[in-house]
XYZ file of C-alpha atoms in Angstrom:
691
model
C -45.047 -58.721 -43.602
C -46.954 -58.245 -40.427
C -45.032 -56.332 -37.893
C -42.476 -53.822 -36.844
C -40.330 -54.373 -33.814
C -40.007 -51.810 -31.037
C -37.808 -52.748 -28.133
C -38.195 -56.432 -28.919
C -41.991 -56.260 -29.185
C -44.174 -56.304 -32.269
C -46.560 -53.557 -33.283
C -46.857 -49.941 -34.316
C -47.660 -48.173 -31.034
C -46.144 -44.679 -31.135
C -43.986 -43.408 -28.321
C -45.893 -41.270 -25.836
C -45.178 -37.582 -26.318
C -45.018 -36.758 -22.602
C -45.445 -38.379 -19.209
C -48.747 -40.100 -18.550
C -50.393 -38.846 -15.373
C -52.903 -40.648 -13.166
C -55.685 -43.075 -14.197
C -54.279 -45.945 -12.114
C -57.702 -47.426 -11.426
C -58.807 -47.191 -15.061
C -55.570 -48.772 -16.292
C -55.968 -51.652 -13.861
C -59.577 -52.159 -14.948
C -58.656 -52.133 -18.648
C -55.870 -54.642 -18.032
C -58.340 -56.972 -16.348
C -60.937 -56.520 -19.080
C -58.462 -57.282 -21.862
C -57.762 -60.580 -20.175
C -61.439 -61.510 -19.974
C -63.293 -59.636 -22.750
C -62.672 -59.582 -26.496
C -64.030 -56.083 -27.203
C -63.573 -53.226 -24.742
C -64.817 -49.763 -25.712
C -63.769 -46.634 -23.850
C -66.550 -44.064 -24.105
C -66.811 -40.472 -22.949
C -66.972 -36.898 -24.260
C -64.320 -35.254 -26.382
C -61.203 -34.112 -24.556
C -61.655 -36.484 -21.626
C -58.548 -38.481 -22.561
C -59.905 -41.680 -24.156
C -57.225 -41.928 -26.828
C -54.335 -41.271 -24.474
C -55.690 -43.772 -21.952
C -56.091 -46.427 -24.649
C -52.529 -45.873 -25.857
C -51.121 -46.119 -22.319
C -53.155 -49.290 -21.685
C -51.941 -50.802 -24.965
C -48.307 -50.072 -24.088
C -48.815 -51.719 -20.700
C -50.510 -54.772 -22.217
C -48.413 -55.396 -25.326
C -46.079 -57.929 -23.740
C -49.083 -60.253 -23.521
C -49.764 -60.037 -27.256
C -46.988 -61.772 -29.214
C -48.965 -61.201 -32.415
C -48.575 -57.469 -31.942
C -50.270 -54.399 -30.480
C -51.547 -52.251 -33.353
C -52.970 -48.733 -33.263
C -55.472 -47.838 -36.004
C -56.072 -44.082 -35.902
C -59.430 -43.284 -37.484
C -59.786 -39.556 -36.839
C -58.347 -38.789 -40.291
C -60.692 -41.188 -42.098
C -63.617 -39.602 -43.925
C -64.833 -42.446 -46.174
C -66.149 -45.457 -44.199
C -65.563 -47.669 -47.232
C -61.821 -47.272 -46.673
C -61.866 -48.512 -43.077
C -60.617 -51.983 -44.013
C -57.800 -50.405 -46.040
C -56.884 -48.288 -43.019
C -56.722 -51.353 -40.756
C -54.604 -53.176 -43.345
C -52.186 -50.268 -43.667
C -51.866 -49.804 -39.899
C -51.078 -53.498 -39.392
C -48.533 -53.484 -42.239
C -50.534 -55.675 -44.600
C -49.860 -54.980 -48.242
C -52.943 -54.119 -50.272
C -51.567 -56.015 -53.269
C -53.790 -59.019 -52.745
C -56.192 -61.122 -54.803
C -58.378 -62.016 -51.811
C -61.106 -59.826 -50.343
C -59.140 -57.397 -48.202
C -61.043 -58.044 -44.981
C -60.399 -61.778 -45.382
C -56.709 -61.023 -45.890
C -56.677 -58.870 -42.741
C -58.289 -61.697 -40.748
C -55.656 -64.179 -41.917
C -52.919 -61.614 -41.370
C -53.887 -61.151 -37.716
C -54.321 -64.867 -36.993
C -51.851 -67.177 -35.317
C -51.007 -65.508 -32.011
C -52.755 -63.251 -29.475
C -53.034 -59.771 -30.999
C -54.367 -56.427 -29.734
C -56.042 -53.984 -32.108
C -56.706 -50.437 -30.881
C -59.430 -48.724 -32.939
C -59.120 -45.067 -31.959
C -61.881 -42.475 -32.553
C -64.655 -44.620 -34.014
C -67.682 -42.359 -33.608
C -67.699 -40.795 -37.091
C -67.480 -44.203 -38.847
C -69.411 -46.093 -36.190
C -71.473 -48.488 -38.325
C -68.507 -49.631 -40.391
C -66.356 -50.008 -37.255
C -69.049 -52.194 -35.727
C -69.283 -54.358 -38.848
C -65.551 -54.854 -39.217
C -64.971 -55.411 -35.491
C -67.645 -58.103 -35.495
C -66.114 -59.804 -38.548
C -62.599 -59.679 -37.103
C -63.690 -61.068 -33.741
C -65.601 -63.894 -35.421
C -62.671 -64.835 -37.679
C -59.655 -64.300 -35.395
C -60.089 -66.138 -32.065
C -56.839 -64.734 -30.647
C -57.880 -61.102 -31.235
C -58.704 -58.496 -28.598
C -60.027 -55.066 -29.616
C -59.707 -51.911 -27.525
C -61.835 -49.146 -29.065
C -62.387 -45.485 -28.221
C -65.619 -43.775 -29.210
C -68.036 -41.138 -27.978
C -70.739 -43.793 -28.235
C -70.773 -47.611 -28.089
C -70.162 -49.705 -31.190
C -73.201 -51.825 -30.378
C -71.476 -55.137 -31.152
C -72.556 -58.273 -29.248
C -70.124 -58.962 -26.409
C -68.929 -55.343 -26.233
C -67.856 -54.267 -22.727
C -68.155 -50.528 -22.062
C -65.927 -48.482 -19.795
C -66.919 -44.835 -19.375
C -63.916 -42.533 -19.040
C -64.731 -39.769 -16.573
C -62.898 -36.474 -16.039
C -60.002 -36.575 -13.600
C -60.666 -36.443 -9.830
C -60.560 -32.874 -8.527
C -59.141 -33.009 -5.002
C -56.014 -31.011 -4.184
C -53.966 -34.203 -4.213
C -55.784 -35.934 -7.045
C -55.048 -36.576 -10.716
C -56.403 -33.307 -12.137
C -53.991 -31.262 -10.037
C -51.138 -33.655 -10.873
C -51.788 -33.334 -14.616
C -52.078 -29.548 -14.540
C -48.885 -29.326 -12.497
C -46.937 -31.581 -14.873
C -48.027 -29.670 -17.968
C -47.499 -26.285 -16.311
C -43.945 -27.261 -15.337
C -43.304 -28.349 -18.951
C -44.526 -24.949 -20.198
C -42.838 -22.898 -17.453
C -39.886 -24.835 -15.947
C -39.872 -22.638 -12.836
C -43.438 -23.611 -11.942
C -43.921 -25.962 -8.988
C -46.842 -27.004 -6.845
C -46.511 -25.570 -3.354
C -48.681 -25.229 -0.292
C -49.115 -21.579 -1.217
C -50.516 -22.182 -4.702
C -52.159 -25.597 -4.281
C -55.617 -24.160 -3.644
C -55.420 -21.954 -6.743
C -54.345 -24.929 -8.884
C -57.209 -26.989 -7.498
C -59.611 -24.120 -8.272
C -58.408 -23.965 -11.886
C -58.916 -27.727 -12.212
C -62.390 -27.503 -10.708
C -63.296 -24.625 -13.024
C -62.335 -26.878 -15.970
C -64.224 -29.894 -14.600
C -61.062 -32.014 -14.571
C -61.170 -32.446 -18.372
C -57.589 -33.306 -19.449
C -57.532 -31.380 -22.741
C -58.902 -28.253 -21.058
C -56.289 -28.587 -18.287
C -53.462 -28.909 -20.802
C -54.605 -25.864 -22.766
C -54.916 -23.822 -19.561
C -51.483 -24.895 -18.287
C -49.798 -23.450 -21.373
C -51.365 -20.064 -20.592
C -48.983 -19.744 -17.635
C -46.331 -18.643 -20.119
C -48.114 -15.303 -20.256
C -50.225 -15.178 -17.068
C -49.726 -15.647 -13.383
C -51.711 -18.453 -11.787
C -53.969 -15.891 -10.104
C -54.588 -14.068 -13.415
C -55.285 -17.392 -15.125
C -57.975 -18.237 -12.578
C -59.521 -14.774 -12.889
C -59.592 -15.106 -16.677
C -61.316 -18.454 -16.456
C -63.857 -17.127 -13.963
C -64.809 -14.110 -16.052
C -64.912 -16.086 -19.268
C -67.087 -18.823 -17.771
C -69.411 -16.442 -15.979
C -70.390 -14.911 -19.315
C -71.670 -18.288 -20.459
C -73.463 -19.473 -17.353
C -77.190 -18.886 -17.408
C -79.149 -18.568 -14.149
C -81.053 -21.712 -15.072
C -77.806 -23.669 -15.515
C -75.449 -22.869 -12.625
C -72.942 -25.462 -13.832
C -71.715 -25.926 -17.375
C -72.094 -29.254 -19.101
C -68.704 -30.882 -19.549
C -68.684 -30.591 -23.317
C -69.446 -26.878 -22.967
C -66.628 -26.557 -20.449
C -64.178 -27.938 -22.999
C -65.485 -25.717 -25.776
C -65.242 -22.733 -23.456
C -61.636 -23.570 -22.589
C -60.763 -23.861 -26.270
C -62.681 -20.662 -26.968
C -60.739 -18.852 -24.279
C -57.463 -20.014 -25.866
C -58.872 -18.733 -29.154
C -59.563 -15.278 -27.693
C -55.999 -15.051 -26.422
C -54.666 -15.533 -29.966
C -53.991 -12.592 -32.252
C -56.405 -12.056 -35.168
C -53.934 -13.537 -37.643
C -53.336 -16.557 -35.394
C -57.088 -17.146 -35.218
C -57.411 -16.885 -38.973
C -54.569 -19.357 -39.533
C -56.069 -21.741 -36.937
C -59.373 -21.691 -38.833
C -57.765 -22.258 -42.234
C -55.494 -25.033 -40.956
C -58.601 -26.969 -39.931
C -59.027 -28.146 -43.548
C -55.985 -30.415 -43.225
C -56.240 -33.964 -41.973
C -53.287 -36.110 -40.970
C -51.019 -33.070 -40.594
C -49.266 -30.698 -42.979
C -45.893 -29.144 -43.714
C -44.976 -25.475 -44.046
C -45.251 -25.415 -47.846
C -48.795 -26.809 -47.729
C -49.812 -24.317 -45.036
C -48.395 -21.405 -47.018
C -50.239 -22.385 -50.190
C -53.580 -23.314 -48.644
C -53.822 -20.721 -45.880
C -52.492 -17.505 -47.390
C -54.762 -14.756 -48.650
C -56.378 -11.531 -47.503
C -54.618 -10.186 -44.436
C -52.525 -13.354 -44.104
C -49.330 -13.302 -46.189
C -47.563 -16.560 -46.979
C -44.333 -15.151 -45.524
C -45.989 -14.765 -42.110
C -47.233 -18.328 -41.800
C -44.058 -19.964 -40.462
C -43.844 -17.494 -37.573
C -47.558 -17.858 -36.855
C -47.212 -21.661 -36.823
C -44.450 -21.305 -34.243
C -46.702 -19.106 -32.123
C -49.642 -21.542 -32.326
C -47.257 -24.349 -31.379
C -46.166 -22.422 -28.284
C -49.839 -22.061 -27.344
C -50.398 -25.838 -27.819
C -53.019 -25.201 -30.490
C -50.718 -26.936 -32.974
C -48.239 -29.725 -32.278
C -44.973 -30.079 -34.172
C -43.478 -33.401 -35.291
C -39.751 -33.453 -36.067
C -39.337 -37.221 -36.348
C -39.585 -37.591 -40.144
C -37.472 -36.149 -42.921
C -39.613 -32.982 -42.967
C -41.149 -31.007 -40.119
C -44.896 -31.592 -39.935
C -47.658 -30.078 -37.843
C -51.068 -31.300 -36.685
C -54.007 -30.377 -34.445
C -56.034 -32.446 -32.030
C -59.475 -33.320 -33.372
C -61.359 -31.184 -30.844
C -59.176 -28.158 -31.569
C -59.490 -28.709 -35.319
C -63.289 -28.981 -35.030
C -63.394 -25.600 -33.270
C -61.309 -24.095 -36.067
C -63.567 -25.648 -38.715
C -66.641 -24.057 -37.115
C -64.862 -20.709 -37.041
C -63.885 -21.110 -40.718
C -67.520 -21.766 -41.639
C -68.553 -18.710 -39.671
C -66.060 -16.635 -41.649
C -67.637 -17.870 -44.886
C -64.289 -19.202 -46.124
C -64.783 -22.972 -45.833
C -65.458 -23.657 -49.509
C -62.637 -21.465 -50.773
C -60.016 -22.927 -48.420
C -61.138 -26.504 -49.153
C -60.750 -25.724 -52.858
C -57.210 -24.458 -52.300
C -56.448 -27.614 -50.309
C -57.771 -29.735 -53.185
C -55.804 -27.790 -55.782
C -52.586 -27.984 -53.779
C -52.736 -31.761 -53.576
C -53.669 -32.018 -57.255
C -50.465 -30.086 -57.917
C -48.508 -32.343 -55.570
C -49.806 -35.417 -57.444
C -48.768 -33.953 -60.803
C -45.316 -33.095 -59.449
C -44.953 -36.606 -58.058
C -45.869 -38.197 -61.385
C -43.499 -35.946 -63.324
C -40.582 -36.715 -60.989
C -41.382 -40.339 -60.110
C -38.826 -41.803 -62.508
C -36.006 -39.720 -61.107
C -33.673 -39.223 -58.151
C -36.549 -38.029 -55.985
C -38.493 -41.296 -56.196
C -37.867 -42.356 -52.604
C -38.672 -38.839 -51.405
C -41.946 -38.876 -53.331
C -42.907 -42.296 -51.990
C -42.351 -41.080 -48.428
C -43.934 -37.672 -49.005
C -47.136 -39.004 -50.535
C -47.389 -41.699 -47.881
C -47.155 -38.958 -45.238
C -49.842 -36.992 -47.117
C -52.105 -40.014 -47.593
C -54.946 -38.611 -45.486
C -54.817 -35.257 -47.263
C -54.797 -36.979 -50.667
C -57.915 -38.874 -49.646
C -59.556 -35.621 -48.606
C -58.606 -33.940 -51.893
C -60.042 -36.876 -53.843
C -63.286 -36.662 -51.856
C -63.472 -32.951 -52.645
C -62.929 -33.727 -56.332
C -65.706 -36.319 -56.193
C -68.164 -33.582 -55.154
C -66.970 -31.032 -57.704
C -69.244 -30.148 -60.593
C -66.595 -31.195 -63.106
C -66.044 -34.998 -62.868
C -62.781 -34.561 -64.797
C -61.040 -33.342 -61.623
C -61.599 -36.684 -59.872
C -60.522 -38.602 -62.988
C -57.381 -36.510 -63.276
C -56.309 -36.757 -59.627
C -56.991 -40.476 -59.195
C -55.377 -41.234 -62.551
C -52.334 -39.048 -61.938
C -51.668 -41.012 -58.749
C -51.168 -44.263 -60.738
C -47.584 -44.525 -59.506
C -48.644 -44.131 -55.862
C -51.347 -46.794 -56.138
C -49.197 -49.185 -58.198
C -45.743 -48.932 -56.664
C -46.299 -47.824 -53.064
C -48.647 -50.540 -51.840
C -52.095 -48.914 -52.190
C -53.442 -50.805 -55.196
C -56.817 -51.719 -53.716
C -57.502 -48.203 -52.491
C -56.521 -46.893 -55.909
C -58.954 -49.294 -57.576
C -61.741 -48.143 -55.251
C -61.201 -44.456 -55.991
C -60.689 -44.954 -59.718
C -63.883 -46.998 -60.006
C -65.833 -44.292 -58.170
C -64.396 -41.576 -60.395
C -65.151 -43.551 -63.567
C -68.722 -44.311 -62.441
C -69.306 -40.657 -61.665
C -67.972 -39.544 -65.042
C -70.128 -42.124 -66.872
C -69.573 -40.994 -70.451
C -66.068 -41.667 -71.706
C -63.826 -39.385 -73.706
C -61.120 -36.890 -72.968
C -57.568 -37.369 -71.693
C -58.603 -37.465 -68.023
C -60.987 -40.357 -68.670
C -58.350 -42.227 -70.663
C -55.771 -41.672 -67.941
C -58.141 -43.003 -65.266
C -59.039 -46.081 -67.356
C -55.368 -46.839 -67.893
C -54.500 -46.312 -64.230
C -57.410 -48.518 -63.124
C -56.307 -51.340 -65.369
C -52.711 -50.945 -64.279
C -53.516 -51.301 -60.571
C -55.907 -54.157 -61.320
C -53.446 -56.294 -63.256
C -51.611 -59.239 -61.748
C -49.593 -61.721 -63.692
C -52.256 -64.428 -63.779
C -54.983 -62.004 -64.910
C -54.310 -62.190 -68.633
C -57.364 -60.256 -69.757
C -56.505 -57.403 -67.411
C -52.883 -57.418 -68.583
C -53.909 -57.008 -72.185
C -56.463 -54.311 -71.316
C -53.706 -52.281 -69.600
C -51.689 -52.400 -72.792
C -54.698 -51.397 -74.876
C -55.507 -48.555 -72.500
C -51.923 -47.333 -72.780
C -52.307 -47.078 -76.542
C -55.313 -44.790 -75.987
C -53.404 -42.779 -73.416
C -50.426 -42.357 -75.731
C -52.678 -41.197 -78.545
C -54.434 -38.699 -76.261
C -51.117 -37.283 -75.036
C -49.417 -37.618 -78.438
C -46.733 -39.814 -76.978
C -44.613 -42.409 -78.788
C -46.108 -45.860 -78.268
C -43.456 -48.317 -77.092
C -43.799 -52.072 -77.399
C -46.621 -53.425 -75.238
C -44.845 -55.266 -72.429
C -47.830 -56.554 -70.486
C -49.321 -58.172 -73.585
C -45.979 -59.876 -74.097
C -45.928 -61.004 -70.480
C -49.414 -62.449 -70.720
C -48.491 -64.347 -73.891
C -45.438 -65.732 -72.122
C -47.586 -66.964 -69.246
C -49.701 -68.787 -71.831
C -46.586 -70.434 -73.245
C -46.673 -68.344 -76.425
C -43.409 -66.484 -75.882
C -42.539 -66.689 -79.572
C -45.370 -64.269 -80.274
C -43.890 -61.763 -77.842
C -40.851 -61.027 -79.983
C -42.261 -57.545 -80.430
C -40.753 -56.808 -77.053
C -37.236 -57.005 -78.364
C -37.472 -53.817 -80.367
C -35.595 -50.672 -79.381
C -36.924 -48.500 -76.576
C -37.627 -44.961 -77.746
C -37.134 -41.968 -75.549
C -40.369 -40.438 -74.276
C -40.872 -36.695 -73.857
C -39.228 -35.501 -70.662
C -41.525 -35.282 -67.688
C -44.192 -37.812 -68.704
C -43.933 -40.476 -66.028
C -46.365 -42.912 -67.621
C -44.565 -43.073 -70.962
C -41.113 -43.501 -69.442
C -42.428 -46.053 -66.988
C -43.742 -48.256 -69.776
C -40.522 -47.949 -71.765
C -38.555 -49.186 -68.756
C -41.122 -51.904 -68.156
C -40.507 -53.108 -71.698
C -36.888 -53.872 -70.788
C -37.960 -55.574 -67.546
C -40.323 -57.889 -69.401
C -37.663 -58.676 -71.999
C -35.362 -59.783 -69.166
C -38.218 -61.775 -67.640
C -38.906 -63.643 -70.882
C -35.222 -64.331 -71.529
C -34.803 -65.734 -68.031
C -37.804 -67.980 -68.678
C -36.019 -69.321 -71.764
C -32.808 -69.897 -69.713
C -31.013 -67.353 -71.940
C -29.225 -65.979 -68.888
C -26.395 -64.117 -70.636
C -28.902 -62.221 -72.799
C -31.096 -61.692 -69.719
C -28.139 -60.152 -67.891
C -27.369 -57.859 -70.841
C -30.959 -56.556 -70.993
C -31.056 -56.178 -67.206
C -27.862 -54.126 -67.309
C -29.491 -51.859 -69.900
C -32.456 -51.473 -67.590
C -30.178 -50.631 -64.659
C -28.318 -48.073 -66.772
C -31.541 -46.388 -67.956
C -32.792 -46.225 -64.379
C -29.449 -44.956 -63.085
C -29.645 -42.048 -65.556
C -32.910 -41.045 -63.945
C -31.979 -41.924 -60.359
C -34.966 -44.312 -60.438
C -35.345 -46.931 -57.660
C -38.483 -48.987 -58.251
C -37.839 -50.211 -61.800
C -34.085 -50.162 -61.270
C -34.586 -52.751 -58.551
C -36.073 -55.083 -61.174
C -32.861 -54.580 -63.126
C -30.921 -55.692 -60.038
C -33.348 -58.606 -59.650
C -32.702 -59.935 -63.161
C -28.947 -59.423 -62.883
C -29.063 -61.545 -59.735
C -31.320 -64.129 -61.370
C -28.965 -64.378 -64.334
C -26.014 -64.843 -61.974
C -27.777 -67.745 -60.284
C -28.693 -69.231 -63.672
C -25.068 -68.993 -64.825
C -23.856 -70.724 -61.668
C -22.400 -67.676 -59.893
C -24.417 -67.423 -56.640
C -21.744 -65.345 -54.868
C -22.176 -62.654 -57.529
C -25.961 -62.850 -57.222
C -26.193 -61.854 -53.561
C -25.189 -58.177 -53.817
C -27.587 -57.154 -56.629
C -30.401 -59.068 -54.903
C -29.755 -57.183 -51.679
C -29.665 -53.884 -53.558
C -33.009 -54.773 -55.157
C -34.508 -55.672 -51.796
C -33.357 -52.432 -50.160
C -34.836 -50.372 -53.000
C -38.145 -52.242 -53.034
C -38.446 -51.734 -49.286
C -37.769 -48.005 -49.543
C -40.721 -47.477 -51.883
C -43.027 -49.899 -50.017
C -43.204 -52.509 -52.816
C -43.758 -55.583 -50.665
C -44.542 -57.952 -53.544
C -41.288 -56.951 -55.218
C -39.547 -57.538 -51.887
C -41.063 -61.035 -51.710
C -39.826 -61.894 -55.202
C -36.308 -60.679 -54.360
C -36.317 -62.632 -51.094
C -36.953 -65.810 -53.114
C -33.806 -65.033 -55.097
C -31.837 -64.701 -51.883
C -33.138 -68.090 -50.725
C -31.677 -69.651 -53.879
C -28.426 -67.706 -53.743
C -27.719 -68.444 -50.072
C -28.654 -72.116 -50.438
C -26.337 -72.392 -53.447
C -23.529 -70.860 -51.364
C -23.979 -73.482 -48.648
C -25.777 -71.087 -46.223
C -28.643 -73.530 -45.643
C -29.830 -72.221 -42.255
C -29.864 -68.619 -43.472
C -31.699 -69.751 -46.620
C -34.325 -71.492 -44.471
C -34.905 -68.326 -42.431
C -35.227 -66.333 -45.631
C -37.727 -68.910 -46.851
C -39.824 -68.180 -43.758
C -39.651 -64.441 -44.498
C -40.641 -65.072 -48.102
C -43.605 -67.225 -47.110
C -44.906 -64.498 -44.837
C -44.599 -61.871 -47.544
C -46.379 -63.945 -50.156
C -49.054 -65.007 -47.717
C -49.720 -61.387 -46.767
C -50.157 -60.562 -50.453
C -52.455 -63.516 -51.054
C -50.409 -64.447 -54.102
C -48.378 -67.446 -55.134
C -45.112 -66.207 -56.594
C -45.823 -63.439 -59.098
C -49.403 -64.664 -59.273
C -48.483 -67.882 -61.109
C -49.650 -71.086 -59.422
C -47.156 -73.181 -61.396
C -44.303 -71.370 -59.641
C -45.451 -72.486 -56.195
C -43.224 -75.487 -56.885
C -40.363 -73.180 -55.887
C -41.186 -73.280 -52.195
C -41.874 -77.006 -52.273
C -38.569 -77.707 -53.984
C -36.485 -75.557 -51.641
C -38.264 -76.948 -48.625
C -37.244 -80.417 -49.821
C -33.614 -79.421 -50.421
C -33.155 -77.446 -47.212
C -34.950 -80.020 -45.084
C -32.602 -82.689 -46.454
C -29.537 -80.529 -45.719
C -30.547 -79.362 -42.227
C -32.784 -82.108 -40.895
C -36.471 -81.727 -40.076
C -36.130 -80.077 -36.669
C -33.478 -77.522 -37.657
C -35.276 -76.637 -40.899
C -38.645 -76.166 -39.190
C -37.136 -73.982 -36.455
C -35.222 -71.815 -38.952
C -38.330 -71.249 -41.084
C -40.339 -70.392 -37.959
C -37.746 -67.835 -36.847
C -37.777 -66.190 -40.246
C -41.556 -66.131 -40.502
C -41.974 -64.515 -37.075
C -39.492 -61.691 -37.647
C -40.845 -58.157 -37.831
C -40.050 -56.160 -40.978
C -37.023 -54.303 -39.632
C -35.386 -57.468 -38.336
C -36.329 -59.411 -41.484
C -34.835 -56.738 -43.720
C -31.649 -56.639 -41.650
C -31.307 -60.429 -41.888
C -31.841 -60.471 -45.646
C -29.362 -57.602 -46.156
C -26.747 -59.208 -43.920
C -26.935 -56.311 -41.432
C -27.606 -58.331 -38.276
C -25.388 -60.158 -35.833
C -28.230 -62.650 -35.443
C -27.701 -64.067 -38.925
C -26.541 -67.699 -38.876
C -22.869 -68.112 -39.442
C -21.243 -69.965 -42.355
């Protein structure tokens, strides 16, 4: 599904952390350019405010883009090959697709005017240029607003250079410094008595917004006069007689360096070590990765609080866990300092090892009550997982990359990152070359698992074969091979899949892969029984699956149990009883980001609501279902013969509602953002059609 809804508008633009100051002329120019040009790139040095200006302009313009205003943050991306995946994830496109991903993104963004903000392109410039050109050629309604320290170089690109803020006493630089100083020290106010000093501070910092914000925070410990003196003495040390005025990039680095000097030695050390993170971190990660030498793990929380007060680190309390992050320019300074200390390799290794441990913990606890927590935690740590994988790829021992990418099978398979998982697993397997060993077997199995779809019979059977190898390597019991049975059923040879009806043996505690396949055996049994119209037996097997999952507190596979209970209810002629388990399945699939599972469950709700006489609601749900399946690039469950489902229910609902009412209801459902669509399907919205 394409969108999220914020205040009635579609997109993913984050709320602005504080008041936007100034830039009226630039905002007006960007607004005009977005109406006339298809690619607008804001260029300028680091710290000049390109990203913040682009976000403010996107917020101002989003009402004119009914297809959505989408922010794609690229500063955390290290591998250019994953740029398309990053765009897909930012625009809420599932990666579970059979089509080339860039083609799927193009189709996903088509249909209505849409704004894409590509933020911080300079370190993946060539790939940004290639993808921007492809998107613009394929999506006529698309506008792109990019930020970069240098142009993308794409034909038709319109450049707008973002300059530092104007420096007069009544201009934007003074206004920004005043606003941030008042936020840091509530008693601060701009007066006739201090206006000249504020203007002098702004001039000393060349009107660069990041430098102004860092300096404003210093007023917590300095008077305005002392702040100006400190800047003067610090800058004078760096000015050579041949260069009476600092270049702007040197001004920013000097401002950051001055903030660095005002930190305690332990704060500086933590700042440097934190620079290895990308996409943020939590306290546990900081304690593990950054402790050592003079820095005790027990001190890190207090030091984080101190760095937050100094605006070196920002704190995010919006999610379930408190997370921290640094601006790119500040992180780059810390990374240089870490290299100078000679610690870069050691701290990167600890970062890698921490996220290897996190992956192993996630696998061990995936089939348990913490499944939703793990889905959300690993999604939040996505950028750090990528970085850890990249570090493993450069390690001397290729087994580390095989182990990490293979251990994350559940994240790739169940959380919507299948294509990225395939990319990493293929790279790890190519690098390892020679087979052998449990890590290689695990990676082969994981690769085949994330590659399989229901109409790829060869891949389905290879997953089962790979699991046999994995079980032998780990000395696990080998359950029946469900995916082989499923592939035989697709071929119409369900009699040969009777092996699936054997008992499910208990796997050793803590091995996620073994337990997962045992539960999958029950799911496929229910699937085959439903295909034979043996609905009472299907319901019995599905109830066993639900019970096994309930013991573990498992959501993802348990939702398939709810799915088959609902399907059996429909098959037995009890649609009223089918609605609740279908809704429970949908809620669970949504929580763990399984959008294909959500699409399959939505189809069930179409049938159930139509059978209950809720034709208009069923038609809206049909629109939601179509959007989900289209985003995945799959007919239902990958089987072309099942596409008759949508044709049949279109015929029935069109006959019941009339052409105009049916078409309008489907359109409304298809255009809903994910939050509104989920609420409608779960019956949690006053907008749902009445009986």
